Coordinates of C-alpha atoms (C1' of nucleotides) in Angstrom, one line a residue:
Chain A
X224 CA -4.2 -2.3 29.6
X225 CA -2.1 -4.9 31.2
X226 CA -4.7 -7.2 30.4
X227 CA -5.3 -6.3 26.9
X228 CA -1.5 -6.2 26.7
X229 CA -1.4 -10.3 28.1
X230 CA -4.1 -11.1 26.1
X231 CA -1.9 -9.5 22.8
X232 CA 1.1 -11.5 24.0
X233 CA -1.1 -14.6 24.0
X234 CA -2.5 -14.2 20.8
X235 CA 1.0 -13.6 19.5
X236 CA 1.9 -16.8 20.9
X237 CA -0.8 -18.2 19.1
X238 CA 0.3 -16.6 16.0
X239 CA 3.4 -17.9 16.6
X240 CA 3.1 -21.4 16.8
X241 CA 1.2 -21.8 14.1
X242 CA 3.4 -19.6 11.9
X243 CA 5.6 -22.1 12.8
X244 CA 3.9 -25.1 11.8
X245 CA 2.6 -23.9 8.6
X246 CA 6.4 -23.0 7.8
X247 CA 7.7 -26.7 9.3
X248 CA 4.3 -28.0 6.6
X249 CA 5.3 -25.9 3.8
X250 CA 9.0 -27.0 3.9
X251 CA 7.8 -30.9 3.8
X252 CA 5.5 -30.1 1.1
X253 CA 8.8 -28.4 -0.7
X254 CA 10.7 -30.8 -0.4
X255 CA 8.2 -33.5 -1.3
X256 CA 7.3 -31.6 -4.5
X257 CA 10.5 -29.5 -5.5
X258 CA 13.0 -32.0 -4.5
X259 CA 16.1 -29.3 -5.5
X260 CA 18.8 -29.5 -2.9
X261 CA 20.6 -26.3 -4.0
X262 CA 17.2 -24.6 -2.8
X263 CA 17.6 -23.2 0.9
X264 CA 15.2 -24.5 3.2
X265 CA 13.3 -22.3 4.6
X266 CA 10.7 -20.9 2.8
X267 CA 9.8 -17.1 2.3
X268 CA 6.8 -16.1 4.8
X269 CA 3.6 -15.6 4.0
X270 CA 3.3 -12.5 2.3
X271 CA 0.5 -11.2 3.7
X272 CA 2.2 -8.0 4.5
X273 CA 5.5 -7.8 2.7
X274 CA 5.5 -4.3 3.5
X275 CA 8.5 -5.5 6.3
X276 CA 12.2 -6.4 6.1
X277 CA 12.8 -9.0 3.7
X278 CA 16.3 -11.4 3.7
X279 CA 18.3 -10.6 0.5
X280 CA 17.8 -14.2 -0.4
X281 CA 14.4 -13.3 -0.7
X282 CA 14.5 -10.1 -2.5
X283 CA 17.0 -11.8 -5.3
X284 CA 14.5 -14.6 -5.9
X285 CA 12.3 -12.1 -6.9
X286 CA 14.2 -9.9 -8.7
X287 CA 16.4 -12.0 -10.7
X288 CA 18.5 -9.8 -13.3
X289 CA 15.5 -10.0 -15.9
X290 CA 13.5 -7.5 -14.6
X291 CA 10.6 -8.5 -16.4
X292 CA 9.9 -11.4 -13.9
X293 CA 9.3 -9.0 -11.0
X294 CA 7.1 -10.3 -8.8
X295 CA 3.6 -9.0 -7.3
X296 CA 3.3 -6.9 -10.5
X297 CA 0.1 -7.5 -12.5
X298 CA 1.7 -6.6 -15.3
X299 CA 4.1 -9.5 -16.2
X300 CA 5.0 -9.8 -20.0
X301 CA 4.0 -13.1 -21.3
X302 CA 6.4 -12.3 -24.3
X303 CA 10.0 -13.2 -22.4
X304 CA 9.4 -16.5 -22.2
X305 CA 10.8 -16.4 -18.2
X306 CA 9.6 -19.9 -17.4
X307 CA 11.8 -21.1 -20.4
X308 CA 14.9 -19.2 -18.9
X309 CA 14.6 -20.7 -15.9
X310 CA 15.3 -24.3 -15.6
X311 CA 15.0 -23.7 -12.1
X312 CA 11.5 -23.0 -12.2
X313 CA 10.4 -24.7 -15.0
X314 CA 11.8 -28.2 -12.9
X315 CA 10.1 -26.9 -9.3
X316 CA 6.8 -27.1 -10.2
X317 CA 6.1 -26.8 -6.5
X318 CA 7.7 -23.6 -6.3
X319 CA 5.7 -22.7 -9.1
X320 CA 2.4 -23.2 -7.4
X321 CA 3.7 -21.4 -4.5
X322 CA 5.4 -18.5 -6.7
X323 CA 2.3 -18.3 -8.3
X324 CA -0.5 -18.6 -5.2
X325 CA 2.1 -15.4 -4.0
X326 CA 1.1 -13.7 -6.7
X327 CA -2.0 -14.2 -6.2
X328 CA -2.0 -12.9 -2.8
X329 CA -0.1 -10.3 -3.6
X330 CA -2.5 -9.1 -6.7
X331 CA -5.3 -9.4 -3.9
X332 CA -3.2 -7.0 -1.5
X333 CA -2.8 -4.6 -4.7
X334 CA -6.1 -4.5 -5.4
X335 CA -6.5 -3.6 -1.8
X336 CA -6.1 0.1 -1.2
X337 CA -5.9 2.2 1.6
X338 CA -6.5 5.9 1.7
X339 CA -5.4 8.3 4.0
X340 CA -7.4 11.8 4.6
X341 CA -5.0 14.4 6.0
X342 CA -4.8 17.7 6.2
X343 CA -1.1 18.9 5.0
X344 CA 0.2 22.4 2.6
X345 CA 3.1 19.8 1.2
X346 CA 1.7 18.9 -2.0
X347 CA 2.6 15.5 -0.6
X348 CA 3.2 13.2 2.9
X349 CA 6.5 12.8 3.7
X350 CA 6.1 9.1 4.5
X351 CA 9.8 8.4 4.7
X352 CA 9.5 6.5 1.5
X353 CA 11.1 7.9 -1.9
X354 CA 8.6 8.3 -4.6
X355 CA 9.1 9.1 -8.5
X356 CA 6.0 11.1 -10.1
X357 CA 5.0 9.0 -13.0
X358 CA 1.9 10.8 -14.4
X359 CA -0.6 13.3 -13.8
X360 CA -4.3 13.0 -14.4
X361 CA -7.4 15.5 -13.7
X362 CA -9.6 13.6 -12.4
X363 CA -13.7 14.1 -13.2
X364 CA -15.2 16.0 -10.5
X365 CA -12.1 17.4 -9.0
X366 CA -10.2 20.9 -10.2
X367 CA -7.3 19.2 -8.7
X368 CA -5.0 17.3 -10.8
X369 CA -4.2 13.7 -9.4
X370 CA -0.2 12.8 -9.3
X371 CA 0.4 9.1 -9.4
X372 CA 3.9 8.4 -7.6
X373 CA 5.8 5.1 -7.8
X374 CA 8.1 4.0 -5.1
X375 CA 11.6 4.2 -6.0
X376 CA 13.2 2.5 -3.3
X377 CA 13.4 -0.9 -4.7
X378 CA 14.2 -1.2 -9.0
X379 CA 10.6 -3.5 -8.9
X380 CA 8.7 -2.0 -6.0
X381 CA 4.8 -2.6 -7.0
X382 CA 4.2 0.0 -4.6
X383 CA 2.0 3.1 -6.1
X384 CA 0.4 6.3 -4.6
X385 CA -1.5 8.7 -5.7
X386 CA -2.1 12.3 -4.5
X387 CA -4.8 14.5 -4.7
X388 CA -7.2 17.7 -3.0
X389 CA -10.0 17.2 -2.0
X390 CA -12.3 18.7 -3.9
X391 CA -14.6 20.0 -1.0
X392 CA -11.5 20.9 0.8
X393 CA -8.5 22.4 -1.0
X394 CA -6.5 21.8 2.7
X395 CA -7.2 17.8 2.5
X396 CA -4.3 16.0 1.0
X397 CA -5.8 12.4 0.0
X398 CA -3.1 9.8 -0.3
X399 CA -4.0 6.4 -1.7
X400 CA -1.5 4.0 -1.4
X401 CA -1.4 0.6 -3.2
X402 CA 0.6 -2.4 -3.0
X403 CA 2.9 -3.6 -0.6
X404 CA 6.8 -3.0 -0.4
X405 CA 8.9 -5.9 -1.2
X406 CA 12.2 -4.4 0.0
X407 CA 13.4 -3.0 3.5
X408 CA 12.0 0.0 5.0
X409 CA 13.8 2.9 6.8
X410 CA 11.7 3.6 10.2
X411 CA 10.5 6.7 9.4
X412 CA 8.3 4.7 6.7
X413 CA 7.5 1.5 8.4
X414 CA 4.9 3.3 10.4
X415 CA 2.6 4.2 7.8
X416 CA 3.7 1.2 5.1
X417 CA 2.3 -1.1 8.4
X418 CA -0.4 1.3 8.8
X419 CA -2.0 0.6 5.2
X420 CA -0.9 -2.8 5.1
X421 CA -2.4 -3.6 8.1
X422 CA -5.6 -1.7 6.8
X423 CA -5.4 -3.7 3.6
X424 CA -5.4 -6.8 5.6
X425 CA -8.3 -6.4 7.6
X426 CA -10.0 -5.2 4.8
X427 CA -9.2 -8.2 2.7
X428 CA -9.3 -10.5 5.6
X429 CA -12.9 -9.4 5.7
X430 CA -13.6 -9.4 2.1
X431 CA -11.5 -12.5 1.3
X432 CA -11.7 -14.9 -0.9
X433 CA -14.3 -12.9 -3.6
X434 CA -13.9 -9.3 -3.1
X435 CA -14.3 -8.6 -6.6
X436 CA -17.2 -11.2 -7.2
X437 CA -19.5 -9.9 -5.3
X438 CA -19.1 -6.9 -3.6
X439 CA -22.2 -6.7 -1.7
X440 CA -21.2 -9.5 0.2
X441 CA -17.9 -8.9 1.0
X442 CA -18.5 -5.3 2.1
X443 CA -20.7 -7.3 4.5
X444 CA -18.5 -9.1 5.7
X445 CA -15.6 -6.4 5.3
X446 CA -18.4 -4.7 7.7
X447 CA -18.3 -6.7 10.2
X448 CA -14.7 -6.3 10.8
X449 CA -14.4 -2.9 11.7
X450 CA -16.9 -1.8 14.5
X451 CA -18.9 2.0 13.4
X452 CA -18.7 5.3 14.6
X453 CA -15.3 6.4 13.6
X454 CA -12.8 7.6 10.5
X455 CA -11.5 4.6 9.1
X456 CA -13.9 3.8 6.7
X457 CA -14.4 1.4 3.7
X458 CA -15.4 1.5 0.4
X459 CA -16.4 -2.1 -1.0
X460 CA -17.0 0.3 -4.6
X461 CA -15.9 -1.0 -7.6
X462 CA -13.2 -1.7 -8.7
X463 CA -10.9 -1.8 -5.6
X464 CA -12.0 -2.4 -2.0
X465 CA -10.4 0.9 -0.1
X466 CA -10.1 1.5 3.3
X467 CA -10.1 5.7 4.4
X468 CA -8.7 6.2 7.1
X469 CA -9.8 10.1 7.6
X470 CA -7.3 12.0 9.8
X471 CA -9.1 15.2 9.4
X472 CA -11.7 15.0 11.7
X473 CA -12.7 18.4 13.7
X474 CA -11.7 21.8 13.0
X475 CA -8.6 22.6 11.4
X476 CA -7.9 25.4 14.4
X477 CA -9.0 23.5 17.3
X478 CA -6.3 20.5 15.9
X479 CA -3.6 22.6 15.2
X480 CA -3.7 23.8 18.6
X481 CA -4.0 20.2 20.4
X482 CA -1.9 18.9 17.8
X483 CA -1.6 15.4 19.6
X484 CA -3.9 12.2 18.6
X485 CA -5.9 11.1 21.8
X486 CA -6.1 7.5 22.0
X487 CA -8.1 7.7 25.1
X488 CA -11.5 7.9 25.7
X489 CA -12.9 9.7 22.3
X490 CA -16.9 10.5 23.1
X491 CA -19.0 9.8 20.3
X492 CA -19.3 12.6 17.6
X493 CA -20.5 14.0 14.3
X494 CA -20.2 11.8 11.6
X495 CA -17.2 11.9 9.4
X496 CA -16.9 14.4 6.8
X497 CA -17.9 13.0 3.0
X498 CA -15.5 11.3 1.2
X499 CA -14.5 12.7 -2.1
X500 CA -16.0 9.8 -3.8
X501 CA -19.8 10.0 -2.9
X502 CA -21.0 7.1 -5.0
X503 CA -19.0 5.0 -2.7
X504 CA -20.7 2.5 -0.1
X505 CA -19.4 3.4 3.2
X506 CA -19.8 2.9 6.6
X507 CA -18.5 4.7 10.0
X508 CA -15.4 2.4 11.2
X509 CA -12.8 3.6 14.0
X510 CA -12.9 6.6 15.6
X511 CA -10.3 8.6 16.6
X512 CA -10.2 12.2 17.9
X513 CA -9.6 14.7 15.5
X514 CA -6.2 16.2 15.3
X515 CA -4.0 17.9 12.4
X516 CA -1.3 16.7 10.5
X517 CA 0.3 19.8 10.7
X518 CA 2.1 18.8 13.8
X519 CA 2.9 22.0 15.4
X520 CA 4.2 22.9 18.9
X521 CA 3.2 20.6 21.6
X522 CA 4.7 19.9 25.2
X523 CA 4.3 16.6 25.5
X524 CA 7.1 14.4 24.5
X525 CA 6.9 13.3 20.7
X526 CA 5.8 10.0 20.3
X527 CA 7.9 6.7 19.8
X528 CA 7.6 7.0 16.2
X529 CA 8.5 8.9 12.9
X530 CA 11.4 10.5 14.9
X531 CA 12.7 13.3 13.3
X532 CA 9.8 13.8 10.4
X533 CA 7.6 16.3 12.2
X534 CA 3.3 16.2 12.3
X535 CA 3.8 12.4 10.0
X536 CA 4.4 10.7 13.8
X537 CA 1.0 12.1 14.6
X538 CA -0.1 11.0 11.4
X539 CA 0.9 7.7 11.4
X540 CA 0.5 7.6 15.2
X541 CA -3.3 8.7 14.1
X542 CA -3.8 6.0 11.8
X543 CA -2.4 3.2 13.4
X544 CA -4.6 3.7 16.2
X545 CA -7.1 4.1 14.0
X546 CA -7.0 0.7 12.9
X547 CA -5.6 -1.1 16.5
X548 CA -8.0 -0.1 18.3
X549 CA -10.3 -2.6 16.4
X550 CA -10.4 -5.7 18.7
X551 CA -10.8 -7.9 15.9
X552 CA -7.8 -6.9 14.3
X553 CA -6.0 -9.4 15.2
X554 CA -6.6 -11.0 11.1
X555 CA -4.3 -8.1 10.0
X556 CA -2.1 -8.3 12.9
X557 CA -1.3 -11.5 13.2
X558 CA -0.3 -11.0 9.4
X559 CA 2.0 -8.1 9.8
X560 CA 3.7 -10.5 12.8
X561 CA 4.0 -13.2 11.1
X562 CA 6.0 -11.3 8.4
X563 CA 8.2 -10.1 10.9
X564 CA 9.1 -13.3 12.7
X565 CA 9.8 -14.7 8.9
X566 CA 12.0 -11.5 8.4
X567 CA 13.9 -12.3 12.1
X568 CA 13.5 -15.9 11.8
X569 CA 16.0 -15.5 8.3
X570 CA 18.0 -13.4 10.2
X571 CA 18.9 -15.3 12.6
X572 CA 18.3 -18.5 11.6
X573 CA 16.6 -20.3 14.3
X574 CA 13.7 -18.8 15.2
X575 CA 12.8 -18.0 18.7
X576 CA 9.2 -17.0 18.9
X577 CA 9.8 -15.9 22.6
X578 CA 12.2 -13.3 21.8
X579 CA 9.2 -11.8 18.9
X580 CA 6.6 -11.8 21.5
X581 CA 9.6 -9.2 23.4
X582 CA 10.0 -6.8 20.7
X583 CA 6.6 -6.4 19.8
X584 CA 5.9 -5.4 23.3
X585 CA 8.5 -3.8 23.8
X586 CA 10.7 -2.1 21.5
X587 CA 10.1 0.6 18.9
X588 CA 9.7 -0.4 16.1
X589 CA 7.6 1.6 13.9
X590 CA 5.3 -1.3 13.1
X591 CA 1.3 -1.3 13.7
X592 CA 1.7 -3.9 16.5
X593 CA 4.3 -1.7 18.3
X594 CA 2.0 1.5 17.9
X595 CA -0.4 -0.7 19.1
X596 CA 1.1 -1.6 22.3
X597 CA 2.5 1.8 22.6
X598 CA -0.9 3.1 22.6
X599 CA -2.1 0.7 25.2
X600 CA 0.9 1.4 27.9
X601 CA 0.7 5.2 27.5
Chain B
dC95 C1' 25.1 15.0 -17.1
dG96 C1' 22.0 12.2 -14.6
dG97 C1' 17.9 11.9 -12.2
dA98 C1' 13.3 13.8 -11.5
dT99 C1' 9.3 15.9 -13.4
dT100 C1' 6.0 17.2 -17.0
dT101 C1' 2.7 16.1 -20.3
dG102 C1' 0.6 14.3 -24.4
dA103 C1' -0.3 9.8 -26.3
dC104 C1' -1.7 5.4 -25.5
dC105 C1' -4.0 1.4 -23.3
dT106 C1' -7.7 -0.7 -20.8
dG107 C1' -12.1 -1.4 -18.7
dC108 C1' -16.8 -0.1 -18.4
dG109 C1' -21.3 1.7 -19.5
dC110 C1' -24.4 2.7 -23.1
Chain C
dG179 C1' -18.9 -0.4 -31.6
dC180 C1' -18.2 4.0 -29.4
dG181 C1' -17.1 7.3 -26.0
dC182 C1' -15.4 8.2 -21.5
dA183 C1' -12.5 8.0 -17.6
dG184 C1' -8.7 6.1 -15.1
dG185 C1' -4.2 4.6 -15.3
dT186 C1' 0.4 4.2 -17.5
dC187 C1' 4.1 5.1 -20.8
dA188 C1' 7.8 7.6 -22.6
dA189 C1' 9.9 11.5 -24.9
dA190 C1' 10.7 16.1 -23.8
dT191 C1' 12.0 19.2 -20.4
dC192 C1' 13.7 20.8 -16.1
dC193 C1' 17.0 21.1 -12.4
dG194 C1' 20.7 20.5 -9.2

DNA sequence: CGGATTTGACCTGCGC
DNA sequence: GCGCAGGTCAAATCCG
């Protein structure tokens, strides 16, 4: 562990420095191109996983007062004429390019879905996000109606869920998330907003730059990211690439009574249980033992995570180990770090890399990365 | 009374 | 072009 934990740090390092000089690049390239003084000068991160704390600057570039122009949503009018009401963009073309090659990436990351499997009564996860119910659907093939839920944290949060039963199992609450947050997060839903957004990275880092052209090959290559024999799965099917991260495995009495995710030594087992969608291409993935989400009494201490939402730290302690124990995840994790060090680099204005590489090993943050490390020194 | 939910209508993409 | 299914909208309704 202390080795995997030095070779982490080193790779964070890595991810570091070259954060760095892609920032120092992209602000010569600004100011080459834009050449507007009143801009500030250090640009907004990558958004490869804007699921994490953004500066207010940021968030009001985004969300200027016309709501129309809100940004990482496909569905941008054409109609309000935005470009024409802002001089600002309309003389930065290289902020357009940039604006726009966001979008992009952030159209990518909402194709990119990530489903979590868990068994739960609640007719939904507490997540620690606030969601407004938008519609309801029944779904072919499926008594149970679907509820799409919208997150209502942010006015123009592209973030979307939906909820429904498994068909096969009443018990099995499926929760499909989609998008990424562009607004703060309280703790209690960092964890599983850096769970799915580190899922959605690794399956678009493995699926990139075509996953909709050809989805043969990119579920290929999306293969060869995760390793088999596990419960994250994913599903290169049309029209989204999904990643399932099944927290259900083994039976519902036997994980009620552990009621703990074991991160250690999991022996192989049964495959995982069908997905609802069995037209999809899948494959075996992580593995992870099986354990409820009903949380449920336990001795052990709770873990460092979801504090004071019940069985959703196992859940999200679940899932995050589903998708760090990968060793080559280190596509979606260098993405969720680099989004924080652009979230503390704004904060504090002079970025110290050093001081990342402490928190991510050390502190609690309900990130992937922490649960990662908090996995490996347990 | 304001916010959340419900639910029928509408839009869009896809297969035939 | 048509029908189907998934997804979204928005007026009506509910609820604290």
């Amino acid at each position: 562990m202390n080795e995997e934990n030095q070779r982490l740090r080193g790779m964070l390092a890595q991810v570091s420095s070259s954060y760095q000089a892609l920032q120092m690049h992209l602000v010569a390239l600004m100011q080459a191109q834009a050449q507007q003084p009143h801009r500030q000068a250090i640009a907004p991160p990558p958004r490869h996983s804007s699921i994490l704390p953004s500066s207010n600057n940021d968030q009001e570039e985004q969300q200027p007062s016309n709501s129309s122009t809100e940004v990482g949503s496909p569905r941008r009018s054409p109609s309000t004429g935005n470009k024409d009401d802002d001089p600002q963009q309309q003389a930065a073309p290289g902020w357009l390019q940039a604006a726009e090659g966001r979008q992009q990436q952030e159209a990518s990351m909402r194709k990119a879905r990530v489903s979590v499997r868990a068994r739960s009564e609640a007719p939904i996860i507490a997540d620690g996000c606030q969601w407004r119910k938008y519609g309801q659907k029944m779904a072919k093939g499926n008594p149970c109606p679907r509820a799409y839920y919208r997150c209502t944290m942010a006015n123009a949060c592209p973030v979307r869920k939906q909820v429904q039963r498994c068909a096969d199992d009443r018990s099995i609450l499926i929760t499909t998330y989609e998008g990424t947050h562009n607004h703060p997060l309280p703790p209690a839903a960092m964890a599983m907003a850096s769970t799915t957004s580190a899922a959605a990275s690794m399956l678009l880092s493995g699926s990139m730059p075509s996953a909709d052209a050809n989805s043969s090959s990119s579920f290929l290559q999306a293969r060869a990211v995760l390793p088999s024999n596990g419960m994250a799965t994913i599903s290169a099917s049309a029209p989204f690439p999904t990643v399932t991260l099944d927290l259900t495995h083994g039976p519902p009495a036997a994980a009620a009574a552990t009621a703990r995710p074991q991160f250690h030594h999991v022996p192989p087992l049964q495959p995982p249980p069908p997905l609802y969608n069995h037209n999809q291409s899948k494959f075996s993935g992580l593995h992870l033992s099986s354990f409820s989400t009903d949380g449920g009494a336990s001795s052990e201490p709770p873990p460092p995570i979801g504090v004071g939402i019940g069985g959703l730290a196992d859940t999200v302690s679940a899932a995050a180990a589903a998708i760090t124990a990968d060793p080559n995840f280190t596509v979606a994790l260098a993405a969720a770090i680099t989004s924080i060090i652009g979230g503390q680099q704004q904060q504090q204005q002079h970025g110290d890399g050093q001081a990342n590489h402490n928190n991510v090993t050390s502190s609690s943050n309900n990130t992937a990365t922490s649960n990662n490390t908090n996995s490996e020194t347990q």
